[in-house]
Amino acid sequence: MSSATQFPARMSVADFLDWCPEDGQVWQLVDGEPVAMAPASTTHARIQAEIARLIGNHLLERGSACDVLMAPGVTPHLERAHNVRVPDIGVSCSPGGDDGSLLTAPVLLIEILSPSNHRETWANVWAYASISSVREILVVSSVSVGAEVLRRRPDGSWPEQAEVVSSGELHLESIDYVTPLMAFYRTTRLNTPR
């Protein structure tokens, strides 16, 4: 085992941030254990880039203080000392921005769902729901046109099931953004007339 892959049995967030190798591999800390993330498919990467571009343009046009970031590290509230999860996209509206290693107050977190990471993605989604600043969580399919939105209720609770969007417009209340769902798929093979 190389020194880059040796780590304590249960890492803290601080240990993880000190250890995390800069070898191009993306790592998460899940309950104290570093977990390497598989490289994204081309379709996944295209969807991720398009969503980040569209949301970034929306925030810029509105003069918003919010920032969109690709693959930011976030710490869920539960087991905070031993977890760093990495959503595909995060939006934060923190005054002065987040300049540290972790996004401290995300309002919107987005995951691109692939068949190979279904279980891990949804485990992350429910971990994100424990972050008090998060207002919405969007999960976008990479194998068909579709998305699921979880939106925090005014009383702070979350619905038991996500709102399914399979066509038409997608509304993200946390950043006051409305777009045709198909816009996310513009650069993929899924962008075909029906």
PDB file of C-alpha atoms in Angstrom:
ATOM      1  CA  MET A   1       0.000   0.000   0.000  1.00  0.00           C
ATOM      2  CA  SER A   2       1.454   3.386  -0.940  1.00  0.00           C
ATOM      3  CA  SER A   3       1.754   6.174   1.593  1.00  0.00           C
ATOM      4  CA  ALA A   4      -0.913   8.150  -0.346  1.00  0.00           C
ATOM      5  CA  THR A   5      -3.509   5.491   0.491  1.00  0.00           C
ATOM      6  CA  GLN A   6      -2.529   4.828   4.118  1.00  0.00           C
ATOM      7  CA  PHE A   7      -4.706   6.529   6.698  1.00  0.00           C
ATOM      8  CA  PRO A   8      -5.866   6.117  10.281  1.00  0.00           C
ATOM      9  CA  ALA A   9      -8.736   3.743  10.974  1.00  0.00           C
ATOM     10  CA  ARG A  10     -11.118   6.668  11.603  1.00  0.00           C
ATOM     11  CA  MET A  11     -10.141  10.093  10.314  1.00  0.00           C
ATOM     12  CA  SER A  12     -11.379  13.421  11.538  1.00  0.00           C
ATOM     13  CA  VAL A  13     -12.242  16.163   9.045  1.00  0.00           C
ATOM     14  CA  ALA A  14      -9.009  17.991   9.962  1.00  0.00           C
ATOM     15  CA  ASP A  15      -6.947  14.814   9.410  1.00  0.00           C
ATOM     16  CA  PHE A  16      -8.709  14.227   6.088  1.00  0.00           C
ATOM     17  CA  LEU A  17      -8.073  17.761   4.834  1.00  0.00           C
ATOM     18  CA  ASP A  18      -4.380  17.435   5.788  1.00  0.00           C
ATOM     19  CA  TRP A  19      -4.108  13.970   4.206  1.00  0.00           C
ATOM     20  CA  CYS A  20      -6.153  14.324   1.023  1.00  0.00           C
ATOM     21  CA  PRO A  21      -3.746  13.777  -1.894  1.00  0.00           C
ATOM     22  CA  GLU A  22      -3.672  16.222  -4.787  1.00  0.00           C
ATOM     23  CA  ASP A  23      -3.430  13.531  -7.453  1.00  0.00           C
ATOM     24  CA  GLY A  24      -6.554  14.423  -9.419  1.00  0.00           C
ATOM     25  CA  GLN A  25      -8.608  11.791  -7.594  1.00  0.00           C
ATOM     26  CA  VAL A  26     -11.686  13.087  -5.740  1.00  0.00           C
ATOM     27  CA  TRP A  27     -12.116  11.757  -2.208  1.00  0.00           C
ATOM     28  CA  GLN A  28     -14.933  11.965   0.327  1.00  0.00           C
ATOM     29  CA  LEU A  29     -14.774  11.255   4.037  1.00  0.00           C
ATOM     30  CA  VAL A  30     -17.658   8.974   4.958  1.00  0.00           C
ATOM     31  CA  ASP A  31     -18.040   8.288   8.664  1.00  0.00           C
ATOM     32  CA  GLY A  32     -14.283   8.679   9.171  1.00  0.00           C
ATOM     33  CA  GLU A  33     -13.213   6.584   6.188  1.00  0.00           C
ATOM     34  CA  PRO A  34     -11.721   8.145   3.021  1.00  0.00           C
ATOM     35  CA  VAL A  35     -13.563   6.916  -0.051  1.00  0.00           C
ATOM     36  CA  ALA A  36     -12.300   7.519  -3.591  1.00  0.00           C
ATOM     37  CA  MET A  37     -14.950   8.625  -6.069  1.00  0.00           C
ATOM     38  CA  ALA A  38     -15.023   7.009  -9.504  1.00  0.00           C
ATOM     39  CA  PRO A  39     -14.337   9.291 -12.477  1.00  0.00           C
ATOM     40  CA  ALA A  40     -17.509  10.689 -14.014  1.00  0.00           C
ATOM     41  CA  SER A  41     -18.804   9.540 -17.385  1.00  0.00           C
ATOM     42  CA  THR A  42     -18.651  12.029 -20.234  1.00  0.00           C
ATOM     43  CA  THR A  43     -22.431  12.494 -20.060  1.00  0.00           C
ATOM     44  CA  HIS A  44     -22.236  13.117 -16.306  1.00  0.00           C
ATOM     45  CA  ALA A  45     -19.442  15.669 -16.793  1.00  0.00           C
ATOM     46  CA  ARG A  46     -21.326  17.455 -19.594  1.00  0.00           C
ATOM     47  CA  ILE A  47     -24.486  17.739 -17.475  1.00  0.00           C
ATOM     48  CA  GLN A  48     -22.459  18.983 -14.506  1.00  0.00           C
ATOM     49  CA  ALA A  49     -20.700  21.642 -16.585  1.00  0.00           C
ATOM     50  CA  GLU A  50     -23.926  22.794 -18.255  1.00  0.00           C
ATOM     51  CA  ILE A  51     -25.802  23.120 -14.962  1.00  0.00           C
ATOM     52  CA  ALA A  52     -22.925  25.065 -13.400  1.00  0.00           C
ATOM     53  CA  ARG A  53     -22.763  27.368 -16.442  1.00  0.00           C
ATOM     54  CA  LEU A  54     -26.516  28.005 -16.535  1.00  0.00           C
ATOM     55  CA  ILE A  55     -26.784  28.666 -12.803  1.00  0.00           C
ATOM     56  CA  GLY A  56     -23.623  30.786 -12.825  1.00  0.00           C
ATOM     57  CA  ASN A  57     -25.011  32.903 -15.676  1.00  0.00           C
ATOM     58  CA  HIS A  58     -28.337  33.266 -13.841  1.00  0.00           C
ATOM     59  CA  LEU A  59     -26.612  34.444 -10.651  1.00  0.00           C
ATOM     60  CA  LEU A  60     -24.397  36.875 -12.595  1.00  0.00           C
ATOM     61  CA  GLU A  61     -27.332  38.360 -14.544  1.00  0.00           C
ATOM     62  CA  ARG A  62     -29.242  38.944 -11.287  1.00  0.00           C
ATOM     63  CA  GLY A  63     -26.257  40.564  -9.596  1.00  0.00           C
ATOM     64  CA  SER A  64     -26.530  37.895  -6.912  1.00  0.00           C
ATOM     65  CA  ALA A  65     -23.977  37.566  -4.131  1.00  0.00           C
ATOM     66  CA  CYS A  66     -24.266  33.790  -4.521  1.00  0.00           C
ATOM     67  CA  ASP A  67     -21.528  31.639  -6.075  1.00  0.00           C
ATOM     68  CA  VAL A  68     -21.756  28.335  -7.907  1.00  0.00           C
ATOM     69  CA  LEU A  69     -18.944  25.828  -7.307  1.00  0.00           C
ATOM     70  CA  MET A  70     -18.182  22.464  -8.851  1.00  0.00           C
ATOM     71  CA  ALA A  71     -17.380  19.591  -6.474  1.00  0.00           C
ATOM     72  CA  PRO A  72     -17.171  21.599  -3.224  1.00  0.00           C
ATOM     73  CA  GLY A  73     -16.596  19.777   0.033  1.00  0.00           C
ATOM     74  CA  VAL A  74     -19.412  20.086   2.588  1.00  0.00           C
ATOM     75  CA  THR A  75     -19.787  18.771   6.119  1.00  0.00           C
ATOM     76  CA  PRO A  76     -23.157  17.352   7.107  1.00  0.00           C
ATOM     77  CA  HIS A  77     -24.449  18.191  10.581  1.00  0.00           C
ATOM     78  CA  LEU A  78     -24.636  14.532  11.595  1.00  0.00           C
ATOM     79  CA  GLU A  79     -21.223  13.064  12.410  1.00  0.00           C
ATOM     80  CA  ARG A  80     -19.775  16.461  11.418  1.00  0.00           C
ATOM     81  CA  ALA A  81     -16.319  15.677  12.790  1.00  0.00           C
ATOM     82  CA  HIS A  82     -15.936  12.616  10.522  1.00  0.00           C
ATOM     83  CA  ASN A  83     -17.674  13.495   7.242  1.00  0.00           C
ATOM     84  CA  VAL A  84     -16.801  15.529   4.163  1.00  0.00           C
ATOM     85  CA  ARG A  85     -19.159  14.883   1.278  1.00  0.00           C
ATOM     86  CA  VAL A  86     -18.592  16.168  -2.256  1.00  0.00           C
ATOM     87  CA  PRO A  87     -21.699  17.109  -4.253  1.00  0.00           C
ATOM     88  CA  ASP A  88     -21.302  17.692  -7.981  1.00  0.00           C
ATOM     89  CA  ILE A  89     -22.355  21.344  -7.629  1.00  0.00           C
ATOM     90  CA  GLY A  90     -22.972  23.672  -4.714  1.00  0.00           C
ATOM     91  CA  VAL A  91     -24.388  27.175  -4.446  1.00  0.00           C
ATOM     92  CA  SER A  92     -23.519  29.375  -1.485  1.00  0.00           C
ATOM     93  CA  CYS A  93     -24.733  32.872  -0.689  1.00  0.00           C
ATOM     94  CA  SER A  94     -22.351  33.513   2.217  1.00  0.00           C
ATOM     95  CA  PRO A  95     -21.305  37.141   2.614  1.00  0.00           C
ATOM     96  CA  GLY A  96     -17.663  37.399   1.559  1.00  0.00           C
ATOM     97  CA  GLY A  97     -17.703  33.929   0.042  1.00  0.00           C
ATOM     98  CA  ASP A  98     -16.202  30.695   1.280  1.00  0.00           C
ATOM     99  CA  ASP A  99     -12.418  30.799   1.022  1.00  0.00           C
ATOM    100  CA  GLY A 100     -11.608  27.717   3.070  1.00  0.00           C
ATOM    101  CA  SER A 101     -11.409  24.076   2.058  1.00  0.00           C
ATOM    102  CA  LEU A 102     -15.105  23.487   2.733  1.00  0.00           C
ATOM    103  CA  LEU A 103     -18.293  25.224   1.628  1.00  0.00           C
ATOM    104  CA  THR A 104     -19.703  26.436   4.942  1.00  0.00           C
ATOM    105  CA  ALA A 105     -23.243  27.602   4.130  1.00  0.00           C
ATOM    106  CA  PRO A 106     -24.586  26.037   0.930  1.00  0.00           C
ATOM    107  CA  VAL A 107     -28.195  26.825   0.010  1.00  0.00           C
ATOM    108  CA  LEU A 108     -28.442  24.461  -2.966  1.00  0.00           C
ATOM    109  CA  LEU A 109     -26.608  21.171  -3.537  1.00  0.00           C
ATOM    110  CA  ILE A 110     -26.804  19.234  -6.793  1.00  0.00           C
ATOM    111  CA  GLU A 111     -25.929  15.632  -7.574  1.00  0.00           C
ATOM    112  CA  ILE A 112     -25.775  13.976 -10.993  1.00  0.00           C
ATOM    113  CA  LEU A 113     -27.126  10.448 -10.588  1.00  0.00           C
ATOM    114  CA  SER A 114     -25.484   7.578 -12.463  1.00  0.00           C
ATOM    115  CA  PRO A 115     -26.573   3.932 -12.267  1.00  0.00           C
ATOM    116  CA  SER A 116     -23.248   2.963 -10.669  1.00  0.00           C
ATOM    117  CA  ASN A 117     -23.540   5.469  -7.815  1.00  0.00           C
ATOM    118  CA  HIS A 118     -27.251   5.382  -6.961  1.00  0.00           C
ATOM    119  CA  ARG A 119     -26.885   4.211  -3.359  1.00  0.00           C
ATOM    120  CA  GLU A 120     -23.944   6.499  -2.557  1.00  0.00           C
ATOM    121  CA  THR A 121     -25.638   9.526  -4.148  1.00  0.00           C
ATOM    122  CA  TRP A 122     -28.835   9.119  -2.125  1.00  0.00           C
ATOM    123  CA  ALA A 123     -26.807   8.526   1.071  1.00  0.00           C
ATOM    124  CA  ASN A 124     -25.117  11.868   0.380  1.00  0.00           C
ATOM    125  CA  VAL A 125     -28.467  13.558  -0.357  1.00  0.00           C
ATOM    126  CA  TRP A 126     -29.846  12.598   3.053  1.00  0.00           C
ATOM    127  CA  ALA A 127     -26.583  13.718   4.684  1.00  0.00           C
ATOM    128  CA  TYR A 128     -26.943  17.102   2.909  1.00  0.00           C
ATOM    129  CA  ALA A 129     -30.430  17.463   4.370  1.00  0.00           C
ATOM    130  CA  SER A 130     -28.823  17.744   7.819  1.00  0.00           C
ATOM    131  CA  ILE A 131     -26.995  20.969   6.840  1.00  0.00           C
ATOM    132  CA  SER A 132     -29.088  23.806   8.269  1.00  0.00           C
ATOM    133  CA  SER A 133     -28.363  26.300   5.465  1.00  0.00           C
ATOM    134  CA  VAL A 134     -29.450  23.924   2.663  1.00  0.00           C
ATOM    135  CA  ARG A 135     -32.823  24.925   1.207  1.00  0.00           C
ATOM    136  CA  GLU A 136     -32.923  22.569  -1.793  1.00  0.00           C
ATOM    137  CA  ILE A 137     -31.236  19.443  -3.082  1.00  0.00           C
ATOM    138  CA  LEU A 138     -31.456  18.592  -6.783  1.00  0.00           C
ATOM    139  CA  VAL A 139     -30.675  15.136  -8.174  1.00  0.00           C
ATOM    140  CA  VAL A 140     -30.353  15.034 -11.973  1.00  0.00           C
ATOM    141  CA  SER A 141     -30.345  11.788 -13.962  1.00  0.00           C
ATOM    142  CA  SER A 142     -27.472  11.100 -16.350  1.00  0.00           C
ATOM    143  CA  VAL A 143     -29.161   8.232 -18.228  1.00  0.00           C
ATOM    144  CA  SER A 144     -32.514   9.843 -19.063  1.00  0.00           C
ATOM    145  CA  VAL A 145     -34.030  13.305 -18.912  1.00  0.00           C
ATOM    146  CA  GLY A 146     -35.303  13.735 -15.386  1.00  0.00           C
ATOM    147  CA  ALA A 147     -34.656  15.247 -11.992  1.00  0.00           C
ATOM    148  CA  GLU A 148     -35.812  15.038  -8.404  1.00  0.00           C
ATOM    149  CA  VAL A 149     -36.021  18.059  -6.115  1.00  0.00           C
ATOM    150  CA  LEU A 150     -36.095  18.013  -2.342  1.00  0.00           C
ATOM    151  CA  ARG A 151     -37.174  21.368  -0.918  1.00  0.00           C
ATOM    152  CA  ARG A 152     -37.029  22.250   2.773  1.00  0.00           C
ATOM    153  CA  ARG A 153     -40.450  23.248   4.124  1.00  0.00           C
ATOM    154  CA  PRO A 154     -41.007  26.559   5.963  1.00  0.00           C
ATOM    155  CA  ASP A 155     -40.987  24.682   9.292  1.00  0.00           C
ATOM    156  CA  GLY A 156     -37.489  23.315   8.491  1.00  0.00           C
ATOM    157  CA  SER A 157     -38.593  19.755   7.757  1.00  0.00           C
ATOM    158  CA  TRP A 158     -38.024  17.838   4.534  1.00  0.00           C
ATOM    159  CA  PRO A 159     -40.618  15.933   2.495  1.00  0.00           C
ATOM    160  CA  GLU A 160     -40.453  12.158   2.628  1.00  0.00           C
ATOM    161  CA  GLN A 161     -40.196  11.968  -1.141  1.00  0.00           C
ATOM    162  CA  ALA A 162     -38.663  14.200  -3.756  1.00  0.00           C
ATOM    163  CA  GLU A 163     -40.681  16.093  -6.358  1.00  0.00           C
ATOM    164  CA  VAL A 164     -40.119  14.336  -9.698  1.00  0.00           C
ATOM    165  CA  VAL A 165     -39.579  16.492 -12.793  1.00  0.00           C
ATOM    166  CA  SER A 166     -39.495  14.568 -16.073  1.00  0.00           C
ATOM    167  CA  SER A 167     -40.266  17.343 -18.553  1.00  0.00           C
ATOM    168  CA  GLY A 168     -41.206  20.996 -18.716  1.00  0.00           C
ATOM    169  CA  GLU A 169     -39.716  23.561 -16.396  1.00  0.00           C
ATOM    170  CA  LEU A 170     -37.623  23.065 -13.292  1.00  0.00           C
ATOM    171  CA  HIS A 171     -37.922  25.664 -10.525  1.00  0.00           C
ATOM    172  CA  LEU A 172     -35.190  26.136  -7.928  1.00  0.00           C
ATOM    173  CA  GLU A 173     -36.704  28.402  -5.280  1.00  0.00           C
ATOM    174  CA  SER A 174     -33.469  28.771  -3.303  1.00  0.00           C
ATOM    175  CA  ILE A 175     -31.933  30.850  -6.104  1.00  0.00           C
ATOM    176  CA  ASP A 176     -35.157  31.955  -7.837  1.00  0.00           C
ATOM    177  CA  TYR A 177     -34.257  30.085 -11.014  1.00  0.00           C
ATOM    178  CA  VAL A 178     -36.591  28.597 -13.605  1.00  0.00           C
ATOM    179  CA  THR A 179     -35.317  26.706 -16.652  1.00  0.00           C
ATOM    180  CA  PRO A 180     -36.532  24.061 -19.072  1.00  0.00           C
ATOM    181  CA  LEU A 181     -35.236  20.766 -17.690  1.00  0.00           C
ATOM    182  CA  MET A 182     -33.936  19.889 -21.172  1.00  0.00           C
ATOM    183  CA  ALA A 183     -31.459  22.807 -20.953  1.00  0.00           C
ATOM    184  CA  PHE A 184     -29.336  20.720 -18.571  1.00  0.00           C
ATOM    185  CA  TYR A 185     -28.916  18.106 -21.322  1.00  0.00           C
ATOM    186  CA  ARG A 186     -28.052  20.502 -24.181  1.00  0.00           C
ATOM    187  CA  THR A 187     -24.569  19.072 -24.809  1.00  0.00           C
ATOM    188  CA  THR A 188     -25.440  15.380 -24.310  1.00  0.00           C
ATOM    189  CA  ARG A 189     -26.796  12.566 -26.448  1.00  0.00           C
ATOM    190  CA  LEU A 190     -30.014  12.851 -24.399  1.00  0.00           C
ATOM    191  CA  ASN A 191     -30.811  16.165 -26.111  1.00  0.00           C
ATOM    192  CA  THR A 192     -32.830  14.641 -28.919  1.00  0.00           C
ATOM    193  CA  PRO A 193     -36.296  15.529 -30.188  1.00  0.00           C
ATOM    194  CA  ARG A 194     -38.983  13.251 -28.799  1.00  0.00           C
TER     195      ARG A 194
END
